[in-house]
Structure formats: C-alpha cells, structure tokens
PDB file of C-alpha atoms in Angstrom:
ATOM      1  CA  UNK A   1      24.121 -64.471 -34.672  1.00 88.00           C
ATOM      2  CA  UNK A   2      25.776 -64.539 -30.844  1.00 90.00           C
ATOM      3  CA  UNK A   3      24.897 -61.746 -28.679  1.00 92.00           C
ATOM      4  CA  UNK A   4      27.918 -59.259 -28.024  1.00 89.00           C
ATOM      5  CA  UNK A   5      28.096 -57.847 -24.604  1.00 91.00           C
ATOM      6  CA  UNK A   6      30.208 -54.755 -23.768  1.00 92.00           C
ATOM      7  CA  UNK A   7      31.476 -54.682 -20.584  1.00 94.00           C
ATOM      8  CA  UNK A   8      34.565 -55.513 -20.774  1.00 95.00           C
ATOM      9  CA  UNK A   9      35.126 -52.586 -24.002  1.00 96.00           C
ATOM     10  CA  UNK A  10      32.900 -50.105 -22.237  1.00 96.00           C
ATOM     11  CA  UNK A  11      34.976 -50.673 -18.713  1.00 97.00           C
ATOM     12  CA  UNK A  12      38.079 -49.941 -20.723  1.00 97.00           C
ATOM     13  CA  UNK A  13      36.822 -46.692 -22.635  1.00 97.00           C
ATOM     14  CA  UNK A  14      35.677 -45.521 -19.412  1.00 97.00           C
ATOM     15  CA  UNK A  15      38.721 -46.641 -17.416  1.00 98.00           C
ATOM     16  CA  UNK A  16      40.422 -44.734 -20.032  1.00 98.00           C
ATOM     17  CA  UNK A  17      38.408 -41.349 -20.141  1.00 98.00           C
ATOM     18  CA  UNK A  18      38.975 -41.263 -16.163  1.00 98.00           C
ATOM     19  CA  UNK A  19      42.589 -41.817 -16.094  1.00 98.00           C
ATOM     20  CA  UNK A  20      42.967 -38.923 -18.813  1.00 97.00           C
ATOM     21  CA  UNK A  21      40.947 -36.628 -16.256  1.00 97.00           C
ATOM     22  CA  UNK A  22      42.872 -37.201 -13.218  1.00 97.00           C
ATOM     23  CA  UNK A  23      43.206 -34.422 -11.379  1.00 97.00           C
ATOM     24  CA  UNK A  24      39.605 -32.994 -12.135  1.00 97.00           C
ATOM     25  CA  UNK A  25      37.869 -31.193  -9.324  1.00 96.00           C
ATOM     26  CA  UNK A  26      34.399 -32.328  -8.257  1.00 96.00           C
ATOM     27  CA  UNK A  27      32.350 -35.074 -10.138  1.00 95.00           C
ATOM     28  CA  UNK A  28      35.238 -34.713 -12.935  1.00 96.00           C
ATOM     29  CA  UNK A  29      37.710 -37.028 -11.910  1.00 96.00           C
ATOM     30  CA  UNK A  30      34.947 -39.723 -10.753  1.00 96.00           C
ATOM     31  CA  UNK A  31      31.918 -39.721 -12.707  1.00 97.00           C
ATOM     32  CA  UNK A  32      32.124 -40.884 -16.684  1.00 97.00           C
ATOM     33  CA  UNK A  33      29.938 -38.465 -17.911  1.00 97.00           C
ATOM     34  CA  UNK A  34      31.359 -35.032 -16.331  1.00 98.00           C
ATOM     35  CA  UNK A  35      34.317 -36.370 -17.061  1.00 98.00           C
ATOM     36  CA  UNK A  36      34.036 -36.587 -20.579  1.00 98.00           C
ATOM     37  CA  UNK A  37      32.343 -33.498 -20.862  1.00 98.00           C
ATOM     38  CA  UNK A  38      35.019 -31.907 -19.078  1.00 98.00           C
ATOM     39  CA  UNK A  39      37.984 -33.423 -21.653  1.00 98.00           C
ATOM     40  CA  UNK A  40      35.897 -32.489 -24.674  1.00 98.00           C
ATOM     41  CA  UNK A  41      36.060 -28.685 -23.082  1.00 98.00           C
ATOM     42  CA  UNK A  42      40.356 -29.405 -22.148  1.00 98.00           C
ATOM     43  CA  UNK A  43      41.166 -30.645 -25.366  1.00 98.00           C
ATOM     44  CA  UNK A  44      39.134 -27.886 -27.133  1.00 98.00           C
ATOM     45  CA  UNK A  45      41.434 -25.239 -25.006  1.00 98.00           C
ATOM     46  CA  UNK A  46      44.738 -27.038 -25.619  1.00 98.00           C
ATOM     47  CA  UNK A  47      43.866 -27.573 -29.444  1.00 98.00           C
ATOM     48  CA  UNK A  48      43.241 -23.584 -28.948  1.00 98.00           C
ATOM     49  CA  UNK A  49      45.864 -22.053 -27.114  1.00 98.00           C
ATOM     50  CA  UNK A  50      48.942 -24.608 -28.963  1.00 98.00           C
ATOM     51  CA  UNK A  51      47.618 -21.883 -31.685  1.00 98.00           C
ATOM     52  CA  UNK A  52      47.184 -18.753 -29.634  1.00 98.00           C
ATOM     53  CA  UNK A  53      51.501 -20.427 -27.710  1.00 98.00           C
ATOM     54  CA  UNK A  54      52.802 -19.247 -31.431  1.00 98.00           C
ATOM     55  CA  UNK A  55      51.868 -15.431 -31.241  1.00 97.00           C
ATOM     56  CA  UNK A  56      52.382 -15.472 -27.653  1.00 98.00           C
ATOM     57  CA  UNK A  57      56.112 -16.329 -28.149  1.00 98.00           C
ATOM     58  CA  UNK A  58      56.692 -14.206 -31.055  1.00 98.00           C
ATOM     59  CA  UNK A  59      55.257 -11.137 -28.930  1.00 98.00           C
ATOM     60  CA  UNK A  60      58.032 -12.250 -25.515  1.00 98.00           C
ATOM     61  CA  UNK A  61      60.650 -12.193 -28.002  1.00 98.00           C
ATOM     62  CA  UNK A  62      59.494  -8.812 -29.707  1.00 98.00           C
ATOM     63  CA  UNK A  63      59.385  -7.307 -26.119  1.00 98.00           C
ATOM     64  CA  UNK A  64      62.811  -9.053 -25.411  1.00 98.00           C
ATOM     65  CA  UNK A  65      64.622  -7.629 -28.524  1.00 98.00           C
ATOM     66  CA  UNK A  66      63.018  -4.232 -27.761  1.00 97.00           C
ATOM     67  CA  UNK A  67      64.267  -3.765 -24.549  1.00 97.00           C
ATOM     68  CA  UNK A  68      67.574  -4.834 -25.594  1.00 97.00           C
ATOM     69  CA  UNK A  69      67.322  -2.643 -28.284  1.00 96.00           C
ATOM     70  CA  UNK A  70      66.725   0.554 -25.445  1.00 96.00           C
ATOM     71  CA  UNK A  71      68.949  -0.322 -23.946  1.00 95.00           C
ATOM     72  CA  UNK A  72      71.757   0.358 -26.519  1.00 94.00           C
ATOM     73  CA  UNK A  73      69.765   3.505 -27.591  1.00 94.00           C
ATOM     74  CA  UNK A  74      67.417   3.319 -30.204  1.00 94.00           C
ATOM     75  CA  UNK A  75      64.558   1.707 -31.105  1.00 95.00           C
ATOM     76  CA  UNK A  76      63.015  -2.078 -32.100  1.00 96.00           C
ATOM     77  CA  UNK A  77      61.390  -0.918 -35.246  1.00 96.00           C
ATOM     78  CA  UNK A  78      64.799   1.127 -36.399  1.00 95.00           C
ATOM     79  CA  UNK A  79      67.000  -2.125 -35.678  1.00 96.00           C
ATOM     80  CA  UNK A  80      64.018  -4.529 -37.588  1.00 96.00           C
ATOM     81  CA  UNK A  81      64.436  -1.631 -40.801  1.00 96.00           C
ATOM     82  CA  UNK A  82      68.376  -1.987 -40.695  1.00 96.00           C
ATOM     83  CA  UNK A  83      68.181  -5.472 -40.797  1.00 96.00           C
ATOM     84  CA  UNK A  84      66.722  -6.183 -43.439  1.00 95.00           C
ATOM     85  CA  UNK A  85      68.218  -3.008 -45.222  1.00 95.00           C
ATOM     86  CA  UNK A  86      71.238  -4.813 -44.607  1.00 94.00           C
ATOM     87  CA  UNK A  87      69.912  -8.156 -45.652  1.00 94.00           C
ATOM     88  CA  UNK A  88      69.974  -9.841 -42.704  1.00 93.00           C
ATOM     89  CA  UNK A  89      67.312 -12.955 -42.141  1.00 94.00           C
ATOM     90  CA  UNK A  90      67.436 -13.906 -38.810  1.00 94.00           C
ATOM     91  CA  UNK A  91      64.137 -14.534 -37.549  1.00 96.00           C
ATOM     92  CA  UNK A  92      62.986 -12.939 -34.673  1.00 97.00           C
ATOM     93  CA  UNK A  93      63.486 -15.970 -32.180  1.00 97.00           C
ATOM     94  CA  UNK A  94      67.151 -15.680 -33.199  1.00 97.00           C
ATOM     95  CA  UNK A  95      67.124 -12.502 -32.095  1.00 97.00           C
ATOM     96  CA  UNK A  96      66.063 -12.682 -28.981  1.00 98.00           C
ATOM     97  CA  UNK A  97      68.065 -15.634 -28.174  1.00 97.00           C
ATOM     98  CA  UNK A  98      70.711 -13.313 -29.092  1.00 97.00           C
ATOM     99  CA  UNK A  99      69.982 -10.343 -27.305  1.00 96.00           C
ATOM    100  CA  UNK A 100      69.309 -12.446 -23.974  1.00 96.00           C
ATOM    101  CA  UNK A 101      72.389 -15.183 -24.399  1.00 97.00           C
ATOM    102  CA  UNK A 102      75.321 -13.347 -26.479  1.00 96.00           C
ATOM    103  CA  UNK A 103      75.050  -9.569 -25.776  1.00 95.00           C
ATOM    104  CA  UNK A 104      78.652  -9.020 -27.965  1.00 96.00           C
ATOM    105  CA  UNK A 105      76.682 -10.623 -31.148  1.00 96.00           C
ATOM    106  CA  UNK A 106      73.681  -8.686 -30.657  1.00 96.00           C
ATOM    107  CA  UNK A 107      76.024  -4.970 -30.534  1.00 96.00           C
ATOM    108  CA  UNK A 108      77.877  -6.475 -33.828  1.00 96.00           C
ATOM    109  CA  UNK A 109      74.200  -6.499 -35.181  1.00 96.00           C
ATOM    110  CA  UNK A 110      73.052  -3.364 -33.833  1.00 96.00           C
ATOM    111  CA  UNK A 111      75.900  -1.792 -35.107  1.00 95.00           C
ATOM    112  CA  UNK A 112      75.018  -3.214 -38.501  1.00 95.00           C
ATOM    113  CA  UNK A 113      71.695  -2.116 -38.463  1.00 95.00           C
ATOM    114  CA  UNK A 114      72.648   1.650 -37.652  1.00 94.00           C
ATOM    115  CA  UNK A 115      74.814   1.895 -40.433  1.00 94.00           C
ATOM    116  CA  UNK A 116      72.165   0.602 -42.586  1.00 91.00           C
ATOM    117  CA  UNK A 117      69.201   2.243 -41.184  1.00 84.00           C
ATOM    118  CA  UNK A 118      69.870   5.988 -42.881  1.00 77.00           C
ATOM    119  CA  UNK A 119      66.441   6.651 -43.303  1.00 59.00           C
ATOM    120  CA  UNK A 120      64.692   5.189 -40.664  1.00 53.00           C
ATOM    121  CA  UNK A 121      60.917   4.477 -40.936  1.00 55.00           C
ATOM    122  CA  UNK A 122      59.747   7.312 -38.140  1.00 56.00           C
ATOM    123  CA  UNK A 123      62.134  10.033 -39.840  1.00 52.00           C
ATOM    124  CA  UNK A 124      60.826   8.801 -43.136  1.00 48.00           C
ATOM    125  CA  UNK A 125      57.106   8.931 -41.541  1.00 49.00           C
ATOM    126  CA  UNK A 126      57.433  12.303 -40.357  1.00 53.00           C
ATOM    127  CA  UNK A 127      59.114  13.718 -43.529  1.00 52.00           C
ATOM    128  CA  UNK A 128      56.370  12.593 -45.378  1.00 54.00           C
ATOM    129  CA  UNK A 129      53.536  13.958 -42.896  1.00 51.00           C
ATOM    130  CA  UNK A 130      55.943  17.428 -42.779  1.00 49.00           C
ATOM    131  CA  UNK A 131      55.706  17.558 -46.261  1.00 49.00           C
ATOM    132  CA  UNK A 132      51.798  16.657 -46.779  1.00 46.00           C
TER     133      UNK A 132
END
C-alpha cells in the first residue's frame, strides 16, 4: 500500500483554524496550537451564551413591560394577572414590542387587564396573610 502524505490536508486544516481565529490576541491568531485551544473555548462560550441569550431577552421584555405599566399607574404583576384572566395569549416579546412601538394598543391591553384583575394577586396575597 502506498504511503499517504498529508501535507496538503494538514495545511488546509491549519489554515481553516487560523482563519477562524482572526482577531484573537497574541499567539492565539498566529500559532495553530494556541489558535485551536482558543477556538475550542470560544465555541464553548458561544454554545452556552446562545442559551443564556433567551433568558436575557425575556428579562429585557419584562423590564420594558414593567416600565410601561408603571407609566400607566399599575404594576407588571397586576397587568399579567389581568391578561391571563382576560384570556389574552400574547407572549412577553409581543407585549414589549407593543409597549415600545404601539402605545395606543398597549393602553387598550392595560384597560382590558385592569377590567379583569378585580382581585389582583397582591390584594389576594395580602388578604391571605391578614386572615391567617
């Protein structure tokens, strides 16, 4: 069986790794060994942070909805409670977008939530602790 020389394949693989490591500091963008190590760490962080990003955006949406609710004189929890009682099935991404881009539509949702949140969660919880 003839001998297999891997010079071209190895060069291509090294070039691919070094191209992916462009912009890294020090030897991490020049040296194949360190570039490969840096890329493995970068990919680990990217994988983890793609999952973290979902929670980050949910927290951002809740903050935006809460700010819009406070401007209208209510709380986030009363608003969400009222929407659930009213049967509105908009997710927090849509609600935050309405709060930022379409204030009149969000005001209608606030009115609908206020109409259906006669026993808001804070009042119910306060009533339970006072009676206990």
